[in-house]
Coordinates of C-alpha atoms in Angstrom, one line a residue:
X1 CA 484.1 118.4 77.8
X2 CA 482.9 120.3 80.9
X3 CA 482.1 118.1 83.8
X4 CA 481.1 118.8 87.8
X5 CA 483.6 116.5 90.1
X6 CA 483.7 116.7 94.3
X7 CA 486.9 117.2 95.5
X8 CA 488.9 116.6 98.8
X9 CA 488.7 120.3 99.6
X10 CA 490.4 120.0 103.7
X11 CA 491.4 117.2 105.8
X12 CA 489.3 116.8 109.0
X13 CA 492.7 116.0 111.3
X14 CA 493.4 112.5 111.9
X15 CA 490.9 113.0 115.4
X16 CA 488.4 115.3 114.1
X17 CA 485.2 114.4 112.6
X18 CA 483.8 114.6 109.2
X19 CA 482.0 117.4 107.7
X20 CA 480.1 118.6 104.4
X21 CA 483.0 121.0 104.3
X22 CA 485.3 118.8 103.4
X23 CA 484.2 118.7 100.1
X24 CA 484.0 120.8 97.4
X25 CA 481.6 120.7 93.9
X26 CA 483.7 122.5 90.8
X27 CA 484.0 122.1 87.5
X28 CA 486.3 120.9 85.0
X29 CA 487.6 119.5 82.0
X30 CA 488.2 116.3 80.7
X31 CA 489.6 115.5 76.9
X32 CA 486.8 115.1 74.1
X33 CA 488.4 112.2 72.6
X34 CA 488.8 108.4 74.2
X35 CA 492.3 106.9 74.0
X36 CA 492.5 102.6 73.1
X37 CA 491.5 100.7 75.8
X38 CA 489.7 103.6 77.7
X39 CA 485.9 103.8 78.3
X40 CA 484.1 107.3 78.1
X41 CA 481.3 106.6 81.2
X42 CA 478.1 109.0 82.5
X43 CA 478.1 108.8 86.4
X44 CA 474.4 107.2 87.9
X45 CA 475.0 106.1 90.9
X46 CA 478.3 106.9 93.9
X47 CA 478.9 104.9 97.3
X48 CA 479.6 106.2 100.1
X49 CA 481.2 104.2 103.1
X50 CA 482.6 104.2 106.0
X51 CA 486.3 103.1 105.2
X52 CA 486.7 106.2 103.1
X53 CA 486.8 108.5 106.9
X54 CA 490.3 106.7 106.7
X55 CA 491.4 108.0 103.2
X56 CA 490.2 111.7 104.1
X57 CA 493.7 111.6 106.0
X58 CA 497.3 112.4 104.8
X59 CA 497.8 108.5 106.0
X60 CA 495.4 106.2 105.8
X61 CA 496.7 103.3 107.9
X62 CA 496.5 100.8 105.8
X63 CA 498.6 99.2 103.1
X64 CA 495.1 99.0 100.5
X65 CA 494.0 101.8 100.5
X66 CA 495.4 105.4 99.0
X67 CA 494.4 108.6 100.7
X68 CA 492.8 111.0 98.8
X69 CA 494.6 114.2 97.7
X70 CA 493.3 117.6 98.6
X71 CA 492.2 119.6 95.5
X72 CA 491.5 116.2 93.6
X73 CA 488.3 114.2 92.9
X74 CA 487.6 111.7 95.9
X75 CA 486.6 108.3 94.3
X76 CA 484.7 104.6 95.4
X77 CA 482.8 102.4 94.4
X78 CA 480.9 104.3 91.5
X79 CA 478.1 102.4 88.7
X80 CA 477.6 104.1 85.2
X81 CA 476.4 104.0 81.9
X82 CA 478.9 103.3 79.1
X83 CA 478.7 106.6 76.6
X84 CA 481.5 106.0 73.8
X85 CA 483.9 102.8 74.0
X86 CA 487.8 102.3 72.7
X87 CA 487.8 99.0 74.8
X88 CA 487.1 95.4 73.4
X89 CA 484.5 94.3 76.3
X90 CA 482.6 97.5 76.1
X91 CA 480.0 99.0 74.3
X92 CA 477.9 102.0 74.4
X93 CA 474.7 101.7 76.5
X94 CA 476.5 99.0 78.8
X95 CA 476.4 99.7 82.7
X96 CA 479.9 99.5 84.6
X97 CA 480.6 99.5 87.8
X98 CA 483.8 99.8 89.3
X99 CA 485.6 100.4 93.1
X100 CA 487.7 103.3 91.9
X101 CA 485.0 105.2 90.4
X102 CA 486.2 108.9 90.6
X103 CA 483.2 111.8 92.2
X104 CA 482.4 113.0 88.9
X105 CA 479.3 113.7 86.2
X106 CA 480.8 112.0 83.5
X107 CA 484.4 110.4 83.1
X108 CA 487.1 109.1 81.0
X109 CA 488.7 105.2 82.8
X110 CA 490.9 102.7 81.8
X111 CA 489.0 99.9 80.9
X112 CA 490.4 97.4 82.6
X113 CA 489.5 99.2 85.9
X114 CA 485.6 98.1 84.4
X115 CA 483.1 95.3 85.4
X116 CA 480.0 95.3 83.2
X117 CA 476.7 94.3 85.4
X118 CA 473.2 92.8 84.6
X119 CA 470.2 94.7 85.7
X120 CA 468.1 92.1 85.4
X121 CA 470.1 89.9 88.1
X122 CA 468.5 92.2 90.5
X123 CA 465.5 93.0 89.1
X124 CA 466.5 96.6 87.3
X125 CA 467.8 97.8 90.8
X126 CA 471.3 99.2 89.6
X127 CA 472.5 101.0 93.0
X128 CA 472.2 97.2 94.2
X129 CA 475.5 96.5 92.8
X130 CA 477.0 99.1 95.3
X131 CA 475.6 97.8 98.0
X132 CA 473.6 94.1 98.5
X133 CA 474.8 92.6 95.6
X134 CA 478.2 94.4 95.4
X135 CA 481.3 94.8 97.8
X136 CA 479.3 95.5 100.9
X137 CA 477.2 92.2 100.4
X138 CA 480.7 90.4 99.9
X139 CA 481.9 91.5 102.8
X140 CA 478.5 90.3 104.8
X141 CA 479.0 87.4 102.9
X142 CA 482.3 86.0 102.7
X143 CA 483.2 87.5 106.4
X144 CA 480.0 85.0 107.5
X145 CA 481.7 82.0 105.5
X146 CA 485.5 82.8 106.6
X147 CA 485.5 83.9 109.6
X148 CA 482.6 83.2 110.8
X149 CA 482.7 79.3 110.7
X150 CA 478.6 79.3 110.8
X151 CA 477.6 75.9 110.8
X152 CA 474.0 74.9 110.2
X153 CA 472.1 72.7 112.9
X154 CA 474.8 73.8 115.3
X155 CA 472.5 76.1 117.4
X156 CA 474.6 79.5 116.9
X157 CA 473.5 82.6 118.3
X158 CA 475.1 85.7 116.1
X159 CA 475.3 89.4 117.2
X160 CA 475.8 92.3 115.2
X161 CA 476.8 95.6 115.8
X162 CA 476.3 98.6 113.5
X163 CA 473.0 96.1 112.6
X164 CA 470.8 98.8 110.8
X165 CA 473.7 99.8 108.5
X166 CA 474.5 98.8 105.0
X167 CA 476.8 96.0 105.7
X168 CA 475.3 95.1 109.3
X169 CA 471.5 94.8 108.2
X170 CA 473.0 92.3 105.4
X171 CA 475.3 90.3 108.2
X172 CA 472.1 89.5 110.2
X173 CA 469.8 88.1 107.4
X174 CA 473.0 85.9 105.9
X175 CA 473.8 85.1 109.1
X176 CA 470.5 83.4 109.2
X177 CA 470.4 82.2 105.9
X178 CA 473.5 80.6 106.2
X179 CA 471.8 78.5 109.5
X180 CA 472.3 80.9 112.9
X181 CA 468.8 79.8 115.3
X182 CA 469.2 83.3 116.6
X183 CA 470.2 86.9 115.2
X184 CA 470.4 90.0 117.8
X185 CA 471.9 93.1 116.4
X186 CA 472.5 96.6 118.0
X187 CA 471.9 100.2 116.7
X188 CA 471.0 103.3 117.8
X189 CA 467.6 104.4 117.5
X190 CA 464.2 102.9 118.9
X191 CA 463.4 102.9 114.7
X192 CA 466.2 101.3 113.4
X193 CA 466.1 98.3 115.7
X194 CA 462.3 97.9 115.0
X195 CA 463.0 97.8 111.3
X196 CA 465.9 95.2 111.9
X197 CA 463.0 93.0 114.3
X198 CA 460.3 93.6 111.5
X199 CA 461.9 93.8 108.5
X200 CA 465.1 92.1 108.5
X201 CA 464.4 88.9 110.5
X202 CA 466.2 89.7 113.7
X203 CA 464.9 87.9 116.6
X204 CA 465.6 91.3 118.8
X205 CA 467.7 94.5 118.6
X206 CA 469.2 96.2 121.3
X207 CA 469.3 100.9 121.0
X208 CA 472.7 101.2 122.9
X209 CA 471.7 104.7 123.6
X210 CA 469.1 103.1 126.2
X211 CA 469.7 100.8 128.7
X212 CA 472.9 98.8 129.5
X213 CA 474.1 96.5 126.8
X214 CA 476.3 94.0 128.5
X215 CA 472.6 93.7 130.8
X216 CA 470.5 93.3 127.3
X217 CA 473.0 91.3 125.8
X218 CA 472.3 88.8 129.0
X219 CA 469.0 88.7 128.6
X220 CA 468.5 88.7 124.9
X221 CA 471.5 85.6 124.1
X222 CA 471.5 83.4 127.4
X223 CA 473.6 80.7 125.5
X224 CA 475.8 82.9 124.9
X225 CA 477.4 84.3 121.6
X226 CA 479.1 82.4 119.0
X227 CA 479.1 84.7 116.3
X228 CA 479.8 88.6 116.3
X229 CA 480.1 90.6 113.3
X230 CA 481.6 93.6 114.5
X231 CA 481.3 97.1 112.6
X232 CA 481.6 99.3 115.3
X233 CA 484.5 98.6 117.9
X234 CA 484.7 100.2 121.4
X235 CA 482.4 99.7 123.7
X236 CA 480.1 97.7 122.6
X237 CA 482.5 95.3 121.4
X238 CA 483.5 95.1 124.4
X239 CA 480.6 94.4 126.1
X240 CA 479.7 91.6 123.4
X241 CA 483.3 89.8 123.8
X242 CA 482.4 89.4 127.6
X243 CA 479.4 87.4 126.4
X244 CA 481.1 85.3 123.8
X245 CA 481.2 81.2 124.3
X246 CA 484.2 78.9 124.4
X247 CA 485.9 78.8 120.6
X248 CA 483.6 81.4 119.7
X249 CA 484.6 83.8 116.5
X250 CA 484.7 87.0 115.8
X251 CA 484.1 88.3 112.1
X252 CA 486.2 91.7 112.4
X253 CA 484.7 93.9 109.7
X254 CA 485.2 97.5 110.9
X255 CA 485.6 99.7 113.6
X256 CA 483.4 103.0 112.8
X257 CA 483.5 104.0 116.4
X258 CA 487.5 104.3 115.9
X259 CA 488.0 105.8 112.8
X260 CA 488.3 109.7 114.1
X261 CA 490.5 108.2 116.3
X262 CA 494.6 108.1 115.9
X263 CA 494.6 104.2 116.3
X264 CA 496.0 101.2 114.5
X265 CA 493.8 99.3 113.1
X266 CA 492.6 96.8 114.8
X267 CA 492.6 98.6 117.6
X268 CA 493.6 96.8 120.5
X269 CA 491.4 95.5 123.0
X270 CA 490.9 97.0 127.1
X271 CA 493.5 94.0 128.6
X272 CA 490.9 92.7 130.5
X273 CA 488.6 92.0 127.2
X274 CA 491.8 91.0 125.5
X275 CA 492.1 88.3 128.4
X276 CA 489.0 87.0 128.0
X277 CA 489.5 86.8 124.5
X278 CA 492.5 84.7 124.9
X279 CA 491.5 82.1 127.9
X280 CA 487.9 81.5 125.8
X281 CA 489.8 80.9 122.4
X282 CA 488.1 83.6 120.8
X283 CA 489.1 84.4 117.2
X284 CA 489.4 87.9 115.9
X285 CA 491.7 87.9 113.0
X286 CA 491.2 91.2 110.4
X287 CA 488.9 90.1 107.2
X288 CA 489.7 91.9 104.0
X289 CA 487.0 91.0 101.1
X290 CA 489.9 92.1 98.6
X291 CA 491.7 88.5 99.7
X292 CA 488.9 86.3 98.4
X293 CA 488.2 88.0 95.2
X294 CA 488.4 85.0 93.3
X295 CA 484.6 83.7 94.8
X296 CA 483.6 86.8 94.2
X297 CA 480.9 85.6 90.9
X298 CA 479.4 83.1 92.8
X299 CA 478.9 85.2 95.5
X300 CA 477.2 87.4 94.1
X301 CA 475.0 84.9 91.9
X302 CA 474.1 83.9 95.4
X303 CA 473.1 87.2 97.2
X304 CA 471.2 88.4 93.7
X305 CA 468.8 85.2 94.0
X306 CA 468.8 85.9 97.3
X307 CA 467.4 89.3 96.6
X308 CA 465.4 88.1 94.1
X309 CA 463.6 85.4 96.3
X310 CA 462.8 87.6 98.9
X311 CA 464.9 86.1 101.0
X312 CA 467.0 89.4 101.4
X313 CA 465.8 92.6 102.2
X314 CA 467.7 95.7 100.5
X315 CA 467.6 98.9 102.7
X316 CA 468.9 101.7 100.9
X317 CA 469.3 105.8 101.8
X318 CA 469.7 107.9 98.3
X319 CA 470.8 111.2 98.3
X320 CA 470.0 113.2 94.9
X321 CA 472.4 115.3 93.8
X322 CA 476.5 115.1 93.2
X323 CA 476.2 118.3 95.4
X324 CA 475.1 116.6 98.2
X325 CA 477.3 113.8 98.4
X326 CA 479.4 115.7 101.3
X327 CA 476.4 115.9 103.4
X328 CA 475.7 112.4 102.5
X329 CA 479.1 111.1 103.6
X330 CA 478.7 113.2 107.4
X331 CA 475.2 112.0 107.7
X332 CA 476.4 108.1 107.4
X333 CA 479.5 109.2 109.8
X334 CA 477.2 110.2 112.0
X335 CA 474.9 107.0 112.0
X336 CA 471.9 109.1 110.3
X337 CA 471.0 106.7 107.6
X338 CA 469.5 103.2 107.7
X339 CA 471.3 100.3 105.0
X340 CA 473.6 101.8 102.3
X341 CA 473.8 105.3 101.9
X342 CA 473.9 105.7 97.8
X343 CA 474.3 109.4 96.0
X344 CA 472.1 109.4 92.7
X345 CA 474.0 111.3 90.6
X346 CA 472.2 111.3 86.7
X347 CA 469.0 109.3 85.8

């Protein structure tokens, strides 16, 4: 069978920044007959994320995840519909979704690398279950109930950074939900921190591109902060550490800002930020969603009520087109996108 598949066409150097470039659209071949225990699927919808800047190198930096090879399909979190079936939990006309979902039209997977989802637990909205009600609403989620330790009636003021992306405009709403008084988050355009005011339930947004943000962040939290989901590093992080309370915690998500950078990851603090850390008892321990797969159901029966209450507003960028998932993927590098980029691949 003749398929089209995007593949890791150059590396971008370990400093460099992403570009369409990097990937290439070809076809090829895969067999016309399913093996036992496979799953023959069509391609409907791809994610693309910010951890994957990490894989486009020759090492990733981390001991989860496996860099892509150059000349092979890239792969992610990837829903489809179920075409012909050798495995007992699927049949044809089921949808799938799995996290190593490989760039291409249609393909031929294991079965056990398959979970079959329910449309109508988010009201029909498939690409969802990439994003809100998938891993990047886990990782809002469970990094609010980890690391978080938000406590309601306790009169916690949360800040998050990267706010009007996919897992940042989720953090500030569950953040809420799960009983912070008072949500700030920080982006980078004068629309994106209006949507996040008027849309999303933040009491106030801060464009780091204007202004001073250590200077905003003074105004906007005078208690202090007791919560920070951090998505961005650098800076900013920086600046919002300085403003953190006594036993305050930091939910260490990712670190966008670094990711073109020849780092480890975490990266370490400035030594004056890493002081303050320290003398205020400020947590910052990594958080991998991967570890707590085992609330993973109930977590996401919770955010799909959520979603289907209201109660959580679902921001989503979709790119049409397989063709177009390499400018996809440097448009979210670049902060272009508001919520979770998604790359519609077939109706």
């Amino acid at each position: 069978m003749i398929i089209q598949r995007v593949v890791l066409n150059s590396r971008p150097g370990i400093n460099g920044v992403p570009v369409a470039e990097n990937f290439r659209l070809e076809q090829s071949t895969i067999p016309d007959r399913v093996q036992e225990g496979q799953v023959c699927v069509r391609t409907l919808y791809l994610s693309v994320d910010p951890y994957m800047r990490c894989r486009m190198n020759e090492d990733t930096g981390s001991d989860y995840l496996l860099p892509w090879q150059l000349s092979e399909a890239a792969d992610g979190g990837g829903i489809g519909v179920v075409e012909e079936s050798k495995h007992n939990s699927f049949a044809k006309g089921d949808f799938v979704t799995s996290f190593k979902w490989p760039w291409q039209t249609v393909a031929i997977l294991d079965g056990s690398l398959l979970q079959k989802v329910v449309p109508q637990l988010v009201d029909g909205h498939l690409s969802f279950f990439l994003g809100a009600a998938g891993l990047t609403g886990l990782t809002a989620l469970l990094g609010i109930k980890e690391k978080g330790h938000v406590s309601a009636g306790a009169n916690q003021t949360m800040v998050v950074s990267g706010a009007a992306g996919a897992c940042g405009s989720l953090a500030g709403q569950i953040g809420r939900l799960e009983g912070c008084t008072r949500v700030v988050g920080i982006a980078g355009t004068d629309e994106k921190c209006s949507i996040l005011v008027s849309e999303m339930g933040f009491d106030a947004a801060i464009n780091y591109k204007k202004g001073n943000v250590a200077e905003q962040l003074r105004e906007l939290c005078p208690g202090g902060v007791d919560v920070y989901f951090d998505n961005v590093g650098g800076y900013i992080s920086d600046a919002v550490i300085n403003q953190m309370n006594q036993n305050s915690h930091i939910i260490l998500c990712g670190q966008i800002s670094q990711y073109n950078k020849d780092v480890p990851y975490p990266p370490p603090l400035p030594p004056e930020v890493e002081k303050i850390q320290k003398e205020r008892n400020i947590t910052r321990e990594r958080f991998l969603v991967l570890n707590y797969m085992d609330k993973q159901e109930a977590s996401v029966l919770q955010l799909c009520q959520w979603i289907r209450e209201g109660k959580l507003k679902v921001r989503e960028t979709v790119v049409e087109g397989l063709e177009n998932i390499g400018a996809a993927f440097q448009s979210m590098m670049n902060g272009g996108n508001i919520g979770k980029q998604i790359v519609s691949v077939s109706k």
